[in-house]
mmCIF file of C-alpha atoms in Angstrom:
data_model
loop_
_atom_site.group_PDB
_atom_site.id
_atom_site.type_symbol
_atom_site.label_atom_id
_atom_site.label_comp_id
_atom_site.label_asym_id
_atom_site.label_seq_id
_atom_site.Cartn_x
_atom_site.Cartn_y
_atom_site.Cartn_z
ATOM 1 C CA GLY L 96 -6.428 10.057 13.042
ATOM 2 C CA ASP L 97 -3.685 7.489 12.860
ATOM 3 C CA SER L 98 -0.768 8.384 10.616
ATOM 4 C CA VAL L 99 2.855 7.685 9.782
ATOM 5 C CA THR L 100 5.568 10.168 8.890
ATOM 6 C CA GLN L 101 8.625 9.424 6.807
ATOM 7 C CA THR L 102 11.041 12.303 7.095
ATOM 8 C CA GLU L 103 13.267 11.498 4.129
ATOM 9 C CA GLY L 104 11.758 11.939 0.717
ATOM 10 C CA GLN L 105 14.880 10.684 -1.014
ATOM 11 C CA VAL L 106 18.030 8.889 0.071
ATOM 12 C CA ALA L 107 21.087 8.473 -2.131
ATOM 13 C CA LEU L 108 23.741 5.933 -1.161
ATOM 14 C CA SER L 109 26.566 3.908 -2.620
ATOM 15 C CA GLU L 110 26.710 0.124 -2.546
ATOM 16 C CA GLU L 111 27.661 -1.335 0.844
ATOM 17 C CA ASP L 112 26.555 1.812 2.671
ATOM 18 C CA PHE L 113 24.419 1.538 5.778
ATOM 19 C CA LEU L 114 20.777 2.492 5.311
ATOM 20 C CA THR L 115 18.382 4.131 7.727
ATOM 21 C CA ILE L 116 14.937 5.350 6.687
ATOM 22 C CA HIS L 117 13.020 6.987 9.494
ATOM 23 C CA CYS L 118 9.392 6.248 10.242
ATOM 24 C CA ASN L 119 7.427 7.713 13.133
ATOM 25 C CA TYR L 120 3.814 7.010 13.835
ATOM 26 C CA SER L 121 0.898 8.569 15.649
ATOM 27 C CA ALA L 122 -1.866 6.248 16.784
ATOM 28 C CA SER L 123 -4.100 5.314 19.645
ATOM 29 C CA GLY L 124 -3.820 1.785 20.892
ATOM 30 C CA TYR L 125 -1.327 -0.704 19.495
ATOM 31 C CA PRO L 126 -1.310 -0.676 15.721
ATOM 32 C CA ALA L 127 0.624 -3.077 13.566
ATOM 33 C CA LEU L 128 3.490 -1.440 11.680
ATOM 34 C CA PHE L 129 4.621 -2.438 8.209
ATOM 35 C CA TRP L 130 7.301 -1.807 5.641
ATOM 36 C CA TYR L 131 6.520 -2.160 1.949
ATOM 37 C CA VAL L 132 8.794 -1.723 -1.073
ATOM 38 C CA GLN L 133 7.652 -0.611 -4.505
ATOM 39 C CA TYR L 134 9.632 -1.047 -7.704
ATOM 40 C CA PRO L 135 8.791 0.900 -10.863
ATOM 41 C CA GLY L 136 5.700 -0.376 -12.625
ATOM 42 C CA GLU L 137 4.668 -2.658 -9.785
ATOM 43 C CA GLY L 138 2.435 -2.595 -6.755
ATOM 44 C CA PRO L 139 3.933 -2.386 -3.264
ATOM 45 C CA GLN L 140 5.430 -5.606 -1.940
ATOM 46 C CA PHE L 141 5.112 -6.535 1.699
ATOM 47 C CA LEU L 142 8.527 -6.649 3.390
ATOM 48 C CA PHE L 143 7.688 -7.360 7.018
ATOM 49 C CA ARG L 144 5.633 -6.228 9.979
ATOM 50 C CA ALA L 145 5.690 -5.965 13.765
ATOM 51 C CA SER L 146 2.784 -5.642 16.141
ATOM 52 C CA ARG L 147 4.249 -5.423 19.663
ATOM 53 C CA ASP L 148 6.621 -3.120 21.439
ATOM 54 C CA LYS L 149 10.263 -4.197 20.932
ATOM 55 C CA GLU L 150 9.299 -6.743 18.263
ATOM 56 C CA LYS L 151 11.724 -6.822 15.345
ATOM 57 C CA GLY L 152 10.614 -7.510 11.823
ATOM 58 C CA SER L 153 13.060 -8.456 9.104
ATOM 59 C CA SER L 154 13.298 -9.620 5.523
ATOM 60 C CA ARG L 155 15.922 -9.619 2.750
ATOM 61 C CA GLY L 156 18.491 -8.046 5.079
ATOM 62 C CA PHE L 157 16.183 -5.199 6.074
ATOM 63 C CA GLU L 158 14.992 -4.858 9.637
ATOM 64 C CA ALA L 159 13.027 -2.552 11.900
ATOM 65 C CA THR L 160 12.117 -2.616 15.580
ATOM 66 C CA TYR L 161 8.757 -1.485 16.933
ATOM 67 C CA ASP L 162 9.501 1.186 19.544
ATOM 68 C CA LYS L 163 6.460 2.416 21.394
ATOM 69 C CA GLY L 164 8.500 4.792 23.538
ATOM 70 C CA THR L 165 9.744 6.804 20.578
ATOM 71 C CA THR L 166 6.752 5.838 18.350
ATOM 72 C CA SER L 167 9.158 4.717 15.659
ATOM 73 C CA PHE L 168 9.742 1.847 13.239
ATOM 74 C CA HIS L 169 12.923 2.853 11.408
ATOM 75 C CA LEU L 170 14.075 0.727 8.490
ATOM 76 C CA ARG L 171 17.727 -0.301 8.474
ATOM 77 C CA LYS L 172 20.031 -2.365 6.325
ATOM 78 C CA ALA L 173 23.711 -2.892 6.998
ATOM 79 C CA SER L 174 24.909 -2.989 3.401
ATOM 80 C CA VAL L 175 22.728 -1.854 0.510
ATOM 81 C CA GLN L 176 22.980 -3.063 -3.060
ATOM 82 C CA GLU L 177 22.055 -1.382 -6.304
ATOM 83 C CA SER L 178 19.099 -3.757 -6.579
ATOM 84 C CA ASP L 179 17.647 -2.232 -3.392
ATOM 85 C CA SER L 180 16.863 0.963 -5.303
ATOM 86 C CA ALA L 181 13.121 1.454 -4.930
ATOM 87 C CA VAL L 182 10.548 3.414 -2.974
ATOM 88 C CA TYR L 183 10.019 2.275 0.616
ATOM 89 C CA TYR L 184 6.763 2.862 2.461
ATOM 90 C CA CYS L 185 6.054 2.657 6.156
ATOM 91 C CA ALA L 186 2.457 1.872 7.079
ATOM 92 C CA LEU L 187 0.291 1.280 10.122
ATOM 93 C CA GLY L 188 -2.936 -0.606 10.495
ATOM 94 C CA ASP L 189 -5.129 -2.905 12.514
ATOM 95 C CA ASN L 190 -7.693 -5.647 12.024
ATOM 96 C CA ASN L 191 -10.567 -3.274 11.448
ATOM 97 C CA ASN L 192 -8.986 -0.746 9.130
ATOM 98 C CA ALA L 193 -6.867 -0.805 6.023
ATOM 99 C CA PRO L 194 -3.248 0.302 6.476
ATOM 100 C CA ARG L 195 -2.344 3.989 6.267
ATOM 101 C CA PHE L 196 0.829 4.632 4.302
ATOM 102 C CA GLY L 197 3.537 7.219 4.719
ATOM 103 C CA ALA L 198 4.656 9.435 1.867
ATOM 104 C CA GLY L 199 7.412 7.057 0.850
ATOM 105 C CA THR L 200 11.205 7.326 0.637
ATOM 106 C CA LYS L 201 12.938 6.881 -2.670
ATOM 107 C CA LEU L 202 16.200 5.011 -2.249
ATOM 108 C CA SER L 203 18.824 5.310 -4.974
ATOM 109 C CA VAL L 204 21.933 3.162 -4.680
ATOM 110 C CA LYS L 205 24.919 3.817 -6.936
ATOM 111 C CA PRO L 206 27.193 0.919 -7.888
ATOM 112 C CA GLY Q 263 2.542 -17.320 -1.676
ATOM 113 C CA ALA Q 264 -0.304 -14.900 -1.917
ATOM 114 C CA LEU Q 265 -0.860 -13.590 -5.432
ATOM 115 C CA VAL Q 266 -3.103 -10.739 -6.458
ATOM 116 C CA TYR Q 267 -3.815 -9.964 -10.085
ATOM 117 C CA GLN Q 268 -5.292 -6.738 -11.327
ATOM 118 C CA TYR Q 269 -6.565 -6.035 -14.808
ATOM 119 C CA PRO Q 270 -6.388 -4.217 -16.969
ATOM 120 C CA ARG Q 271 -2.863 -3.023 -16.266
ATOM 121 C CA ARG Q 272 -3.478 0.198 -18.147
ATOM 122 C CA THR Q 273 -6.546 1.890 -19.460
ATOM 123 C CA ILE Q 274 -7.475 5.146 -21.104
ATOM 124 C CA CYS Q 275 -10.917 6.651 -21.010
ATOM 125 C CA LYS Q 276 -12.510 9.845 -22.163
ATOM 126 C CA SER Q 277 -13.481 12.437 -19.630
ATOM 127 C CA GLY Q 278 -16.980 11.770 -18.322
ATOM 128 C CA THR Q 279 -16.977 8.069 -19.107
ATOM 129 C CA SER Q 280 -16.622 5.164 -16.699
ATOM 130 C CA MET Q 281 -14.073 2.456 -16.265
ATOM 131 C CA ARG Q 282 -14.194 -0.854 -14.394
ATOM 132 C CA MET Q 283 -11.153 -2.554 -12.908
ATOM 133 C CA GLU Q 284 -10.852 -6.004 -11.422
ATOM 134 C CA CYS Q 285 -8.868 -7.715 -8.699
ATOM 135 C CA GLN Q 286 -8.347 -11.459 -8.442
ATOM 136 C CA ALA Q 287 -6.831 -13.302 -5.490
ATOM 137 C CA VAL Q 288 -5.085 -16.543 -6.435
ATOM 138 C CA GLY Q 289 -4.159 -19.216 -3.929
ATOM 139 C CA PHE Q 290 -5.841 -17.693 -0.902
ATOM 140 C CA GLN Q 291 -9.135 -16.346 0.366
ATOM 141 C CA ALA Q 292 -9.322 -12.573 0.292
ATOM 142 C CA THR Q 293 -11.597 -11.863 3.235
ATOM 143 C CA SER Q 294 -10.926 -8.149 2.905
ATOM 144 C CA VAL Q 295 -9.945 -6.057 -0.077
ATOM 145 C CA ALA Q 296 -8.726 -2.480 0.156
ATOM 146 C CA TRP Q 297 -8.672 -0.175 -2.839
ATOM 147 C CA TYR Q 298 -6.144 2.655 -2.998
ATOM 148 C CA ARG Q 299 -5.244 5.323 -5.501
ATOM 149 C CA GLN Q 300 -1.647 6.388 -5.964
ATOM 150 C CA SER Q 301 -1.063 9.625 -7.829
ATOM 151 C CA PRO Q 302 2.180 11.543 -8.456
ATOM 152 C CA GLN Q 303 1.325 14.227 -5.946
ATOM 153 C CA LYS Q 304 0.062 12.014 -3.199
ATOM 154 C CA THR Q 305 0.995 8.782 -1.604
ATOM 155 C CA PHE Q 306 -1.557 6.026 -1.237
ATOM 156 C CA GLU Q 307 -5.052 7.406 -0.821
ATOM 157 C CA LEU Q 308 -7.298 4.789 0.725
ATOM 158 C CA ILE Q 309 -10.582 4.658 -1.171
ATOM 159 C CA ALA Q 310 -12.450 1.924 0.658
ATOM 160 C CA LEU Q 311 -12.145 -1.321 2.571
ATOM 161 C CA SER Q 312 -14.445 -4.143 1.565
ATOM 162 C CA THR Q 313 -14.919 -7.151 3.842
ATOM 163 C CA VAL Q 314 -17.036 -10.086 2.763
ATOM 164 C CA ASN Q 315 -20.418 -10.101 4.519
ATOM 165 C CA SER Q 316 -19.872 -6.589 5.866
ATOM 166 C CA ALA Q 317 -20.665 -3.108 4.632
ATOM 167 C CA ILE Q 318 -17.992 -1.433 2.522
ATOM 168 C CA LYS Q 319 -16.228 1.361 4.413
ATOM 169 C CA TYR Q 320 -15.460 4.353 2.215
ATOM 170 C CA GLU Q 321 -12.983 6.992 3.231
ATOM 171 C CA GLN Q 322 -13.769 10.681 3.335
ATOM 172 C CA ASN Q 323 -13.676 12.171 -0.173
ATOM 173 C CA PHE Q 324 -14.593 8.847 -1.761
ATOM 174 C CA THR Q 325 -18.176 7.671 -2.213
ATOM 175 C CA GLN Q 326 -20.023 4.618 -3.384
ATOM 176 C CA GLU Q 327 -21.743 6.793 -5.965
ATOM 177 C CA LYS Q 328 -18.405 7.595 -7.571
ATOM 178 C CA PHE Q 329 -16.450 4.388 -6.863
ATOM 179 C CA PRO Q 330 -18.901 1.480 -6.591
ATOM 180 C CA ILE Q 331 -17.221 -1.703 -5.389
ATOM 181 C CA SER Q 332 -18.315 -5.309 -5.746
ATOM 182 C CA HIS Q 333 -16.865 -8.106 -3.598
ATOM 183 C CA PRO Q 334 -19.053 -11.106 -4.378
ATOM 184 C CA ASN Q 335 -16.742 -13.879 -3.167
ATOM 185 C CA LEU Q 336 -13.427 -14.583 -1.487
ATOM 186 C CA SER Q 337 -11.354 -14.408 -4.650
ATOM 187 C CA PHE Q 338 -12.704 -11.457 -6.600
ATOM 188 C CA SER Q 339 -13.423 -7.757 -6.274
ATOM 189 C CA SER Q 340 -14.085 -5.019 -8.779
ATOM 190 C CA MET Q 341 -14.312 -1.267 -8.623
ATOM 191 C CA THR Q 342 -15.693 1.181 -11.157
ATOM 192 C CA VAL Q 343 -14.663 4.787 -11.579
ATOM 193 C CA LEU Q 344 -17.832 6.554 -12.700
ATOM 194 C CA ASN Q 345 -17.724 9.762 -14.702
ATOM 195 C CA ALA Q 346 -13.950 9.889 -14.669
ATOM 196 C CA TYR Q 347 -12.219 13.241 -14.866
ATOM 197 C CA LEU Q 348 -8.618 14.402 -14.876
ATOM 198 C CA GLU Q 349 -8.346 14.337 -11.093
ATOM 199 C CA ASP Q 350 -9.176 10.615 -11.151
ATOM 200 C CA ARG Q 351 -5.955 9.793 -12.952
ATOM 201 C CA GLY Q 352 -3.532 7.537 -11.158
ATOM 202 C CA LEU Q 353 -2.566 4.001 -10.269
ATOM 203 C CA TYR Q 354 -5.400 2.105 -8.629
ATOM 204 C CA LEU Q 355 -4.162 -0.605 -6.312
ATOM 205 C CA CYS Q 356 -5.999 -3.519 -4.842
ATOM 206 C CA GLY Q 357 -4.692 -5.002 -1.606
ATOM 207 C CA ALA Q 358 -6.091 -8.268 -0.282
ATOM 208 C CA ARG Q 359 -5.993 -9.688 3.214
ATOM 209 C CA VAL Q 360 -5.542 -13.335 4.078
ATOM 210 C CA GLY Q 361 -7.922 -14.339 6.823
ATOM 211 C CA LEU Q 362 -10.158 -12.300 9.068
ATOM 212 C CA SER Q 363 -7.605 -11.515 11.745
ATOM 213 C CA ALA Q 364 -4.719 -10.699 9.477
ATOM 214 C CA GLU Q 365 -3.640 -7.122 8.984
ATOM 215 C CA THR Q 366 -1.157 -7.541 6.142
ATOM 216 C CA LEU Q 367 -2.254 -6.578 2.649
ATOM 217 C CA TYR Q 368 -0.870 -8.196 -0.487
ATOM 218 C CA PHE Q 369 -1.082 -5.981 -3.532
ATOM 219 C CA GLY Q 370 -1.542 -6.432 -7.217
ATOM 220 C CA SER Q 371 0.433 -4.448 -9.787
ATOM 221 C CA GLY Q 372 -2.358 -1.927 -10.151
ATOM 222 C CA THR Q 373 -4.487 -0.481 -12.928
ATOM 223 C CA ARG Q 374 -3.152 2.765 -14.336
ATOM 224 C CA LEU Q 375 -5.965 5.059 -15.393
ATOM 225 C CA THR Q 376 -5.410 7.854 -17.864
ATOM 226 C CA VAL Q 377 -8.275 10.254 -18.526
ATOM 227 C CA LEU Q 378 -8.293 12.259 -21.735
#
């Protein structure tokens, strides 16, 4: 079945570092790809999505580009802040099915 | 923006008893509602997807007999955990879709279930 893989379980950075969280997917057809962020004690918040090859999604300084060739949707941010510390989830879905989430990547940013 | 409220936020029940949780969409029509469980060992486990005027689609390992869901209108859904046991512990999340062709889910803060 369709799935997403996030290779990093945890990422530790300092403020102003560059962030990359890897997400690769396996799916038939052309799924939509999503990034969500979850802060402690809250449900996941939708960051952005992309649904076509080469489409870039972005929000709050985060961005990711849908790459069908490498089946990837890596999350990047040029300069992280302490307030970005959270768990980030990559997900894939379509109109007929609820999104499938990756295992999540916990980002810790030191001031 | 789309707001989804879940209640209760936390609940404790005795092993073998049942617990009902609710999900309210405010400011939009939730044509589809997906219920997930998030536990420490696992990421989001999809329980079921409920679309108004369609049959509820349960995932493997989750059944209507154990997790009955009601989705009577475009702003409300509820799910019950019947005969809860330790393995049912976790954060139950409700995600609602805006519109029939939309894929994005907007989540509530979840209901945390503790089973004694």
